[in-house]
Amino acid sequence: MLSFLVFEGDTPAEALTLRHECLVGPEEVPVAGDVSFEQGLARCAKTNSDAASLSLQVTLDAKSLALLDAHAIGEDAPLDANQLQERLNADRAERARLSPGRAAGEATPQQTAEANGFSALSPLGVLTLRTCLLPERERPYLLSLELARHRLMLFLNKLEEWQLFDLPPDHPILELFEQARLIFTEALVVQRNTDTDPAGVPDVSHGYSPEAHRLATRALWLAVEASERLAIEHAARDFGPRVSGQIYTELVERTPSGHPGRARANTPVLSPDRPGIVLPQRPVLGSVISPSSFSPAAQTVASQTLDFVQMPMRWIEMEPTEGKYSFKRTDQWIEWAVRKARLPVFAGPVIDFRSACVPEWLYIWENDYETLRELVYEHLRNLVTRYRRTISRWTVMSGIHVNDNFHFNFDQMMDLTRVCVQVGRKLHPTAKIFVELSQPWGEYYTRNRRSLPPILYAEMVSQAGISVDGFSVRVQMGQPEHGQSARDLMSFSAMLDRYAVLEKPIALTIGVPSDTPESTNAPELADRQPGFWRGDWSPEQQADWATAVAGIALAKPFVQSVAWHELYDVPQPAEMPRGGLIDVQGQPKPAVSRMSELRDALKNSAVPPRLRDAALLDRGGRG
């Protein structure tokens, strides 16, 4: 059995609401299993005995930070700022005096962190984090300790993979990491509970010390902070060379003439020292535009901010009634983009079986695969035939691997993917054909045994000889639905690196709300709080997230494009209320100016100024 002890204050937690939990196996692939909580333990029931890790939502917000320090000084509730600081100083001085094995006057790791300016931890948000791969054993693991262990390991792995060893030891990021490592080491030292339980009384803490939990939590806090700043540092370093073509040119020049790995003119090349391929063209920045509102405000923002527009062509909008198509709204946007704005137009996803994307009449055929297959074929044929003169890239299929609305077996999933790709290839041979992967961390696989992990599905598509030009990856956070829990910047950057192994161009779609989220497509998920990054979602927080996430993605040599998931806040029902770049009154949100800054940086091959701004992360605590 794989289990984890969860502390609440000085005692094991009596209750824990598990959110966005899943089990992850080797190669970052989710594994089937169930996660439950009882008697202070998060228990993981797996279908095999292989090592696995636990991923779940963890609260690292302002309230939990105050409680962490309050518990450290023996209070039941947070104190005001002055009282808290006085009691903390006294408590830490006493613990330093009593710490065994430490020379007189030698500072504790925590005091060293304070001396270097890292004691005032910032709220990080409510984030989904994970542990290392762990073998099964009878004694439970301490959850906070294992979460910290994984984040420290991830930092070191990325430091090596991103070739950032030239950072000096006194660099603020490495100093921050070193404090996290030292505090984690101290947590290991004191993890054994020295108190003895009375005879016959069960040891509910399983031998773990509450002090170890508090130290581990603080180490986790520092490690997440350090890793986010490392992800930003890596993006800032690579942004200019990536968009200017310097990375591509240097790689080609290093490859001997006649070598099998040498690129042909203007074609991607596989990098020996970076994950995935390196694209010769600079990445482009765009947005999905739902056709329901053709307004002057939307046109102005699109023409001044975007390199391309993406028309979603949802089946429910294109063919709301069987056999009767509604092209007018899509036509006017495409005509405006091509003739007036002179912007390239990408289309899709065309076939998307999410409940928000399929018309009601299609459910009649959900148990008749042969008829459904014909309907998919005809629908895609009609759209590609109509728009092939104006569309340069088609995302023909999206998220079929999740398998949570219409249900298919493995052969049917692959067959529908093949049909969609072949129709696009046959009717529009000059266009690029993409397949989209949704919920890229794949946590749905833990609960849905009929689904496929996203990266495994993508690999099977390639192995089956289904010729795609690239993969789209949809990353939406902050909505109380499956697969949209908030993640930190390091988790995001590391996830993209995993998809680089597909050795195909990656087109990214991203989005978060600008206000308190709400469930739209599934009311039963209203209690699945998605969490937030740094501070509560707001227009400013949305803008900061867009700058950081888009900046990280655009610096990746294998990322071809980044699109915001919606240009404006469309009327209900919407996939993500308040998730657009323009509000319902037609006013641009702060994220619009950030997109403009990113676009200018792409054109000038310069690092976006806000990506280098330390306040980008420091401002997160304002919520």
XYZ file of C-alpha atoms in Angstrom:
623
model
C 0.000 0.000 0.000
C 1.188 3.511 -0.826
C -0.016 5.984 1.803
C 0.860 9.463 3.065
C 0.457 11.033 6.490
C -1.193 14.459 6.309
C -0.656 16.892 9.181
C -2.957 19.701 10.204
C -1.077 21.774 12.736
C 0.603 19.494 15.267
C -1.633 16.482 14.725
C -2.667 14.296 11.810
C -5.549 15.809 9.857
C -9.002 14.629 10.821
C -10.458 15.528 7.433
C -9.035 16.288 4.005
C -10.892 17.156 0.822
C -8.944 15.543 -1.987
C -9.001 17.650 -5.131
C -7.494 16.960 -8.555
C -5.730 13.902 -7.189
C -4.165 11.306 -9.440
C -1.389 8.729 -9.447
C 1.610 9.139 -11.728
C 4.007 6.387 -12.734
C 7.369 6.249 -14.518
C 7.931 8.540 -17.508
C 5.333 10.946 -16.060
C 2.500 8.721 -17.306
C -0.626 8.633 -15.092
C -1.594 5.236 -13.739
C -4.978 3.811 -12.879
C -5.897 3.774 -9.201
C -7.977 5.292 -6.448
C -6.999 7.830 -3.814
C -8.932 8.111 -0.546
C -8.466 9.708 2.867
C -9.101 8.239 6.310
C -7.580 8.541 9.786
C -5.004 11.114 8.728
C -3.793 9.080 5.761
C -4.134 9.606 2.023
C -4.275 6.040 0.738
C -3.437 5.139 -2.857
C -4.852 1.900 -4.240
C -3.041 0.958 -7.453
C -3.608 -1.802 -9.967
C 0.053 -2.866 -9.756
C 2.894 -2.773 -7.256
C 5.189 -0.506 -9.283
C 6.524 2.705 -7.791
C 4.171 5.648 -8.202
C 3.779 9.250 -7.110
C 0.786 11.148 -5.805
C -0.361 14.385 -7.408
C -2.926 16.519 -5.594
C -3.942 20.080 -4.823
C -1.895 21.780 -2.098
C -2.720 25.071 -0.404
C 0.188 27.519 -0.235
C -1.803 30.725 0.085
C -1.604 33.657 2.515
C -3.870 32.046 5.113
C -1.953 28.782 5.218
C 1.326 30.719 5.467
C 0.039 32.590 8.527
C -1.211 29.339 10.061
C 2.136 27.676 9.411
C 3.973 30.358 11.369
C 1.275 30.546 14.028
C 1.496 26.793 14.661
C 5.268 27.119 14.827
C 4.908 29.418 17.826
C 2.108 27.487 19.473
C -0.874 29.654 18.565
C -4.266 28.363 17.440
C -4.968 31.313 15.142
C -2.888 33.793 13.150
C -1.573 36.825 15.017
C -1.271 40.323 13.650
C 1.950 41.152 11.818
C 3.858 42.642 14.779
C 2.841 39.915 17.234
C 3.652 37.233 14.700
C 7.132 38.596 14.006
C 7.962 38.959 17.721
C 6.844 35.453 18.564
C 8.610 33.966 15.544
C 11.888 35.637 16.392
C 11.734 34.381 19.973
C 10.747 30.861 18.948
C 13.419 30.534 16.286
C 16.112 31.819 18.620
C 15.109 29.217 21.211
C 15.058 26.401 18.663
C 18.488 27.449 17.402
C 19.832 27.316 20.980
C 18.416 23.863 21.585
C 19.251 22.314 18.191
C 21.536 19.302 18.777
C 24.820 19.099 16.934
C 24.912 22.800 16.028
C 27.828 24.904 17.205
C 27.139 27.794 19.549
C 26.046 30.844 17.606
C 25.663 28.908 14.337
C 22.538 29.961 12.450
C 19.808 27.530 11.566
C 19.004 27.095 7.851
C 15.869 29.113 8.407
C 17.830 31.950 10.040
C 20.269 31.913 7.152
C 17.342 32.220 4.769
C 16.083 35.190 6.760
C 19.481 36.854 6.598
C 19.410 36.545 2.812
C 15.977 38.094 2.548
C 13.946 34.946 1.961
C 12.115 34.597 5.260
C 9.076 36.624 4.173
C 7.567 33.897 2.041
C 5.102 35.045 -0.584
C 1.749 33.341 -1.139
C 2.126 30.935 -4.049
C -1.533 30.035 -4.496
C -3.485 26.817 -4.419
C -1.526 24.554 -6.738
C -1.462 20.951 -7.874
C 1.889 19.418 -6.880
C 3.280 15.899 -6.769
C 5.668 13.634 -4.906
C 8.581 11.580 -6.204
C 8.089 8.023 -7.404
C 7.881 5.921 -4.258
C 7.765 2.166 -3.638
C 4.996 0.612 -1.611
C 5.694 0.038 2.073
C 3.741 -0.605 5.244
C 4.692 2.638 6.979
C 3.182 5.788 5.416
C 5.271 8.556 3.958
C 5.049 12.133 5.250
C 3.230 14.022 2.487
C 4.825 17.439 2.996
C 8.302 15.895 3.066
C 7.770 13.990 -0.177
C 6.278 17.008 -1.943
C 9.366 19.019 -1.007
C 11.683 16.179 -2.074
C 10.151 16.058 -5.546
C 10.353 19.803 -6.072
C 14.017 19.898 -5.054
C 14.737 17.026 -7.423
C 12.841 18.726 -10.258
C 14.845 21.912 -9.734
C 18.152 20.045 -9.994
C 17.024 18.071 -13.038
C 15.967 21.215 -14.879
C 19.112 23.064 -13.851
C 21.049 20.362 -15.691
C 18.666 19.925 -18.639
C 18.484 23.669 -19.264
C 22.271 24.023 -18.922
C 22.062 26.758 -16.311
C 25.154 25.703 -14.360
C 26.780 29.038 -15.142
C 24.546 30.701 -12.565
C 26.919 31.910 -9.816
C 26.485 30.408 -6.337
C 25.376 33.780 -4.995
C 22.632 34.139 -7.609
C 19.332 34.798 -5.801
C 17.706 31.732 -7.380
C 20.459 29.379 -6.213
C 20.549 30.975 -2.781
C 16.819 30.444 -2.518
C 17.201 26.818 -3.568
C 20.041 26.272 -1.123
C 17.910 27.494 1.765
C 15.148 25.137 0.687
C 17.638 22.263 0.588
C 19.052 23.050 4.023
C 15.625 23.332 5.631
C 14.593 20.087 3.942
C 17.700 18.424 5.392
C 16.758 19.674 8.837
C 13.270 18.241 8.327
C 14.860 14.864 7.587
C 16.895 15.092 10.784
C 13.920 15.823 13.034
C 11.311 13.703 11.223
C 11.317 11.014 13.885
C 8.950 11.866 16.713
C 10.829 11.767 20.013
C 7.658 11.617 22.073
C 6.616 8.167 23.198
C 2.970 7.204 23.180
C 1.439 5.609 26.276
C 1.287 1.857 26.205
C -1.638 0.582 24.201
C -2.310 3.927 22.502
C -1.871 3.816 18.716
C 0.774 6.136 17.284
C -1.474 8.196 15.023
C 1.494 10.239 13.800
C 3.283 7.034 12.718
C 6.488 8.261 14.335
C 6.658 11.586 12.473
C 7.369 14.847 14.228
C 5.082 17.873 13.671
C 8.256 19.937 13.472
C 9.369 17.876 10.491
C 6.083 18.686 8.753
C 6.480 22.406 9.375
C 10.075 22.432 8.153
C 9.184 20.348 5.108
C 6.324 22.691 4.247
C 8.646 25.670 4.472
C 11.217 23.874 2.307
C 8.475 23.128 -0.232
C 7.468 26.777 -0.231
C 11.018 27.939 -0.927
C 11.609 25.218 -3.541
C 8.480 26.099 -5.528
C 9.464 29.769 -5.429
C 12.988 28.971 -6.609
C 11.774 26.661 -9.375
C 9.318 29.232 -10.741
C 12.088 31.809 -10.880
C 14.349 29.284 -12.608
C 11.684 28.682 -15.279
C 11.448 32.439 -15.871
C 15.249 32.762 -15.997
C 15.493 29.988 -18.569
C 12.782 31.562 -20.728
C 14.400 35.004 -20.531
C 17.751 33.556 -21.625
C 16.363 31.604 -24.569
C 13.721 34.037 -25.798
C 15.937 36.248 -27.942
C 18.045 33.466 -29.516
C 14.907 31.414 -30.154
C 12.838 34.043 -31.948
C 15.803 35.479 -33.873
C 16.664 32.038 -35.261
C 20.076 32.012 -33.546
C 19.448 28.662 -31.826
C 18.431 27.086 -35.145
C 21.346 28.589 -37.095
C 23.952 27.534 -34.555
C 22.555 24.011 -34.435
C 22.644 23.659 -38.226
C 26.174 25.061 -38.387
C 27.335 22.507 -35.806
C 25.905 19.643 -37.869
C 28.423 18.449 -40.503
C 27.381 18.627 -44.143
C 26.017 15.288 -45.294
C 25.191 14.195 -41.754
C 21.758 12.489 -41.564
C 20.711 14.963 -38.884
C 21.530 18.042 -40.959
C 18.411 20.034 -41.787
C 17.244 20.703 -45.302
C 16.513 24.322 -46.107
C 14.011 25.864 -43.714
C 13.018 22.576 -42.044
C 12.997 21.594 -38.362
C 16.082 19.882 -36.989
C 16.407 17.529 -34.037
C 18.586 18.950 -31.280
C 21.109 16.684 -29.487
C 21.256 18.873 -26.372
C 17.708 20.208 -26.099
C 14.393 18.380 -25.823
C 12.633 17.908 -29.143
C 13.123 19.716 -32.408
C 14.225 23.251 -33.192
C 12.000 25.174 -35.596
C 13.521 27.625 -38.082
C 10.639 30.114 -38.042
C 9.899 32.415 -35.139
C 6.782 31.493 -33.135
C 3.553 33.423 -33.611
C 0.997 34.746 -31.137
C -2.754 34.642 -31.673
C -6.147 34.010 -30.155
C -9.175 31.821 -30.633
C -12.149 33.924 -31.758
C -15.634 32.558 -31.256
C -17.813 33.794 -34.138
C -20.725 34.950 -31.953
C -19.632 38.595 -31.670
C -18.294 40.506 -34.648
C -17.623 43.808 -32.919
C -15.345 46.769 -33.716
C -13.604 46.362 -30.324
C -12.752 42.741 -31.076
C -11.499 43.623 -34.550
C -9.291 46.405 -33.196
C -7.696 44.191 -30.557
C -7.194 41.356 -33.043
C -5.561 43.545 -35.704
C -3.258 45.331 -33.247
C -2.337 42.415 -30.996
C -2.348 39.123 -32.924
C -0.195 37.422 -35.536
C -3.037 35.055 -36.469
C -6.640 34.286 -35.635
C -8.000 30.853 -34.877
C -11.604 29.977 -35.679
C -12.779 27.127 -33.410
C -15.512 25.823 -35.762
C -17.297 23.960 -32.976
C -19.763 21.448 -34.340
C -22.557 22.858 -32.149
C -22.110 26.270 -33.817
C -21.470 25.126 -37.366
C -24.311 22.560 -37.599
C -26.759 23.253 -34.735
C -29.488 21.344 -36.585
C -28.676 18.130 -38.417
C -28.037 18.852 -42.075
C -28.421 22.644 -41.679
C -25.182 24.592 -41.489
C -24.684 28.082 -40.088
C -21.691 29.663 -41.830
C -22.497 33.376 -41.660
C -20.685 34.370 -38.461
C -17.597 32.304 -39.229
C -17.532 33.621 -42.798
C -17.511 37.265 -41.715
C -14.597 36.769 -39.319
C -12.549 34.862 -41.894
C -13.296 37.438 -44.598
C -12.248 40.253 -42.272
C -9.028 38.467 -41.232
C -7.970 37.565 -44.779
C -9.019 40.647 -46.741
C -8.818 43.512 -44.252
C -6.487 42.554 -41.407
C -4.225 40.385 -43.572
C -3.901 37.838 -40.792
C -3.409 34.095 -41.310
C -6.376 31.991 -40.215
C -6.069 28.647 -38.422
C -9.123 26.461 -37.913
C -10.266 24.049 -35.278
C -10.522 21.922 -33.409
C -13.192 20.786 -35.847
C -14.060 17.454 -34.201
C -14.239 17.821 -30.432
C -16.531 15.544 -28.422
C -16.671 17.692 -25.288
C -20.213 18.457 -24.195
C -19.791 22.164 -24.947
C -18.825 21.433 -28.552
C -21.253 18.823 -29.892
C -24.879 19.508 -30.951
C -27.719 17.776 -29.134
C -28.823 15.841 -32.192
C -25.470 14.026 -32.408
C -26.171 12.111 -29.188
C -28.750 10.061 -31.082
C -25.862 8.241 -32.741
C -23.440 7.933 -29.833
C -23.974 4.148 -29.610
C -23.914 3.625 -33.382
C -20.258 3.947 -34.216
C -20.526 3.327 -37.976
C -23.132 6.054 -38.418
C -21.198 8.415 -36.140
C -18.054 7.793 -38.161
C -19.862 8.728 -41.362
C -21.220 11.886 -39.763
C -17.720 12.875 -38.644
C -16.415 12.255 -42.153
C -19.143 14.297 -43.822
C -18.916 17.171 -41.367
C -15.162 17.512 -41.717
C -15.388 17.169 -45.504
C -17.955 19.964 -45.723
C -15.882 22.379 -43.622
C -12.530 21.675 -45.253
C -14.063 21.965 -48.725
C -15.677 25.310 -47.890
C -12.706 26.985 -46.198
C -9.644 25.400 -47.793
C -8.838 28.566 -49.765
C -8.503 30.649 -46.596
C -7.228 28.272 -43.882
C -3.535 27.451 -43.560
C -3.675 25.076 -40.572
C -6.374 22.637 -39.445
C -6.711 21.124 -36.000
C -8.920 18.267 -37.078
C -9.377 16.379 -33.796
C -9.244 17.296 -30.131
C -9.281 15.431 -26.832
C -10.657 12.089 -27.991
C -8.120 10.435 -25.655
C -10.033 11.813 -22.615
C -13.056 9.723 -23.652
C -15.440 11.286 -21.118
C -18.523 12.362 -23.088
C -18.824 10.124 -26.131
C -17.193 6.805 -25.272
C -14.980 4.911 -27.711
C -12.767 1.882 -27.467
C -9.097 2.116 -28.405
C -9.569 1.007 -32.016
C -12.363 3.518 -32.522
C -10.258 6.364 -31.089
C -7.445 5.620 -33.487
C -9.817 5.065 -36.411
C -11.563 8.414 -35.939
C -8.214 10.161 -35.646
C -7.043 8.531 -38.863
C -10.258 9.453 -40.694
C -9.987 13.105 -39.663
C -6.315 13.402 -40.633
C -6.856 11.662 -43.977
C -9.795 13.909 -44.900
C -7.730 16.994 -44.158
C -4.770 15.681 -46.116
C -6.838 14.654 -49.131
C -8.960 17.781 -49.472
C -6.323 20.333 -48.453
C -2.862 18.875 -49.148
C -1.004 22.179 -48.696
C -2.376 22.858 -45.202
C -0.760 21.794 -41.948
C -2.755 19.117 -40.094
C -2.678 19.056 -36.280
C -4.283 16.916 -33.568
C -5.014 18.504 -30.193
C -4.210 17.049 -26.771
C -6.359 18.343 -23.917
C -5.816 17.993 -20.150
C -2.076 17.533 -20.830
C -1.181 16.286 -17.328
C -3.569 13.372 -17.889
C -5.064 13.137 -14.390
C -8.359 11.913 -15.856
C -6.710 8.550 -16.558
C -6.670 7.663 -12.846
C -10.468 7.600 -12.723
C -11.314 6.674 -16.341
C -9.813 3.329 -17.300
C -11.199 3.599 -20.841
C -9.201 6.710 -21.613
C -5.595 7.085 -22.772
C -2.881 9.269 -21.229
C -2.351 12.179 -23.642
C 1.300 11.599 -24.447
C 0.680 7.870 -24.908
C -2.154 8.666 -27.329
C 0.125 11.018 -29.275
C 2.846 8.384 -29.500
C 0.335 5.800 -30.719
C -0.885 8.214 -33.387
C 2.654 8.495 -34.718
C 3.341 4.756 -34.420
C 0.119 3.971 -36.305
C 1.409 5.896 -39.306
C -1.139 8.701 -38.962
C 0.769 11.565 -40.537
C 0.258 14.765 -38.576
C 2.336 17.909 -38.955
C 2.217 18.690 -35.265
C 0.272 18.499 -32.022
C -1.770 21.164 -30.319
C -1.774 21.253 -26.514
C -4.648 22.913 -24.643
C -3.759 24.340 -21.218
C -6.646 25.950 -19.344
C -6.459 26.604 -15.603
C -8.682 28.102 -12.947
C -11.992 26.528 -13.970
C -13.711 24.048 -11.594
C -13.651 21.215 -14.093
C -11.475 18.170 -14.530
C -7.995 18.916 -15.813
C -8.062 22.671 -15.154
C -6.454 22.956 -11.727
C -3.832 25.657 -11.246
C -0.173 24.691 -11.680
C 3.036 26.587 -11.068
C 5.347 27.837 -13.805
C 7.932 25.087 -13.355
C 5.255 22.406 -13.704
C 4.062 24.100 -16.891
C 7.533 24.411 -18.394
C 8.439 20.823 -17.494
C 5.173 19.581 -19.035
C 6.013 21.275 -22.341
C 9.452 19.668 -22.300
C 7.821 16.240 -21.970
C 5.763 16.847 -25.105
C 8.913 17.831 -26.949
C 9.836 14.123 -27.107
C 7.117 13.731 -29.753
C 9.553 15.500 -32.094
C 6.774 17.510 -33.694
C 5.948 21.223 -33.642
C 3.727 22.145 -30.693
C 0.864 24.640 -30.988
C -0.261 25.822 -27.577
C -3.659 27.132 -26.488
C -3.689 28.781 -23.045
C -6.190 30.550 -20.811
C -7.235 31.488 -17.266
C -10.175 33.562 -15.968
C -9.977 37.173 -14.859
C -12.339 36.717 -11.929
C -13.695 34.110 -9.519
C -14.306 30.977 -11.600
C -17.517 29.034 -11.794
C -18.512 25.666 -13.168
C -20.209 25.836 -16.551
C -20.447 22.464 -18.226
C -20.835 20.289 -15.141
C -22.633 21.699 -12.076
C -21.642 18.620 -10.108
C -18.036 19.825 -10.296
C -18.781 23.153 -8.599
C -16.997 21.986 -5.424
C -13.835 21.023 -7.320
C -12.020 24.238 -6.533
C -9.451 24.734 -9.303
C -7.087 26.792 -7.179
C -5.183 29.863 -8.298
C -1.660 31.031 -9.050
C -0.047 33.525 -6.655
C -3.297 35.405 -5.903
C -7.031 35.216 -6.524
C -7.876 35.456 -10.198
C -8.325 39.056 -11.306
C -7.657 41.024 -14.519
C -4.152 41.866 -13.250
C -3.456 38.308 -12.181
C -4.655 37.027 -15.560
C -2.233 39.451 -17.241
C 0.721 38.341 -15.096
C -0.062 34.695 -15.772
C -0.329 35.359 -19.524
C 3.050 37.120 -19.556
C 4.807 34.339 -17.661
C 3.214 31.341 -19.366
C 3.274 32.713 -22.910
C 6.833 33.951 -22.400
C 7.980 30.514 -21.246
C 6.233 28.788 -24.156
C 7.442 31.170 -26.874
C 11.039 30.631 -25.752
C 10.790 26.877 -26.394
C 12.410 26.042 -29.776
C 9.751 23.420 -30.568
C 6.710 25.678 -29.920
C 5.265 26.942 -33.184
C 2.442 29.127 -31.896
C 0.669 30.280 -28.751
C -3.020 31.208 -28.819
C -5.161 32.658 -26.052
C -8.203 30.413 -25.657
C -10.810 33.171 -26.252
C -10.644 36.749 -27.485
C -13.624 38.098 -25.564
C -16.004 37.134 -22.794
C -18.754 35.470 -24.783
C -22.321 35.317 -23.441
C -23.363 32.287 -21.418
C -22.921 29.439 -21.827
C -19.167 29.832 -22.199
C -16.313 27.379 -21.805
C -14.678 29.721 -19.312
C -16.658 32.746 -18.092
C -14.521 35.883 -17.916
C -11.684 34.086 -19.635
C -11.376 36.396 -22.634
C -9.020 39.259 -23.387
C -11.960 41.674 -23.749
C -14.748 42.013 -21.172
C -18.485 41.965 -21.865
C -18.543 45.769 -22.141
C -16.031 45.596 -24.976
C -13.144 46.952 -22.899
C -9.702 45.355 -23.288
C -8.330 43.752 -20.137
C -4.715 44.255 -18.962
C -3.790 40.987 -20.686
C -4.271 42.713 -24.063
C -1.354 45.074 -23.444
C 0.746 42.104 -22.315
C -0.035 40.277 -25.554
C 1.011 43.392 -27.469
C 4.292 43.499 -25.546
C 4.934 39.841 -26.341
C 4.153 40.402 -30.009
C 6.556 43.359 -30.166
C 9.232 41.246 -28.478
C 8.746 38.532 -31.085
C 9.146 41.012 -33.922
C 12.234 42.613 -32.362
C 13.813 39.347 -31.155
C 14.036 40.910 -27.717
C 13.185 39.605 -24.266
C 9.768 40.874 -23.141
C 10.615 43.497 -20.502
C 8.083 42.160 -17.985
C 9.552 38.667 -18.249
C 12.717 40.034 -16.649
C 10.728 42.019 -14.085
C 10.990 40.382 -10.649
C 7.706 42.049 -9.718
C 5.954 39.663 -12.108
C 6.111 37.039 -9.353
C 6.275 39.362 -6.353
C 2.930 40.933 -7.226
C 1.197 37.587 -6.789
C 0.573 38.133 -3.091
C -1.629 41.142 -3.654
C -4.738 38.925 -4.021
